[in-house]
Amino acid sequence: MIRQLFRQPDRIARRVFELYADASRADRLHLRVRWATCPVPAIDAEVPTHGRVLEVGCGHGLVAAYMALTCPERSVVGVDIDARKLVIALAAAEHLEPHEASLQFASSHDGAVPAGPWDAIVIVDVLYLIDPDLELALLDACVAELAPGGVLVLKETDVVPRLKHSIAKAQELLATRVVRITAGDALSFTPIAELAEHLTDSGLAVTVRRVDAGYPHPHSMLVAHQR
């Protein structure tokens, strides 16, 4: 179950970590753990290799930076409500070489989705932190800003398998209420199937697959294409 925790960072991930050399030891450790426990390359593989890409809830910027460095033809923007994490992300982006990648970060303190059109919108482990009623509203807002033929890539922890879900829930309770490294008032894990049904009813072509092999958390990937 945990073999991914001991995998070595790939070339892109190593470069990402270099960008955060000036971050605190605690933040650098958080990024290493995040890499080890989240299927970042699988997320990246679902994103178009060029065009405008938005990450909603980018946190420290790990996934956004990875996407930008993987394909310099992408123009990647990460937004988040956490001002402290954005400071770290912005500092990391300043370490990019000229023309190495197109990467920007901005605040979304009001929770609004930046105006598109976006060729891809990526959300990674965000929905469980907001009220269930607001989850669908956020998804609808993202869909509204997609370009024709654009894609919404959603990676969340599912409620099954139950053992993995229990591990994920315990970790997030620690992150939000004890360590407080993640902003969020309540935890609400909506089954990925319910999110897929909502997006399908909204007219998108939706696929869902598990991406948790070797990970201790029940990672699930939802990919929704504008028709």
Tab-separated table of N, CA and C in Angstrom, residues 93-102:
chain	number	residue	atom	x	y	z
A	93	ALA	N	8.192	30.822	-7.669
A	93	ALA	CA	8.101	31.165	-9.090
A	93	ALA	C	9.196	32.135	-9.511
A	94	GLU	N	9.660	32.950	-8.581
A	94	GLU	CA	10.722	33.903	-8.897
A	94	GLU	C	12.051	33.209	-9.197
A	95	HIS	N	12.185	31.949	-8.812
A	95	HIS	CA	13.427	31.210	-9.056
A	95	HIS	C	13.455	30.541	-10.432
A	96	LEU	N	12.381	30.670	-11.191
A	96	LEU	CA	12.368	30.111	-12.540
A	96	LEU	C	13.338	30.871	-13.438
A	97	GLU	N	13.991	30.135	-14.322
A	97	GLU	CA	14.848	30.774	-15.308
A	97	GLU	C	13.976	31.437	-16.378
A	98	PRO	N	14.503	32.476	-17.047
A	98	PRO	CA	13.732	33.100	-18.126
A	98	PRO	C	13.323	32.064	-19.177
A	99	HIS	N	12.068	32.083	-19.541
A	99	HIS	CA	11.510	31.188	-20.557
A	99	HIS	C	11.470	29.721	-20.118
A	100	GLU	N	11.772	29.446	-18.860
A	100	GLU	CA	11.725	28.056	-18.391
A	100	GLU	C	10.293	27.561	-18.273
A	101	ALA	N	9.399	28.430	-17.842
A	101	ALA	CA	7.998	28.055	-17.667
A	101	ALA	C	7.172	29.316	-17.510
A	102	SER	N	5.882	29.197	-17.824
A	102	SER	CA	4.939	30.296	-17.610
A	102	SER	C	4.098	29.945	-16.392
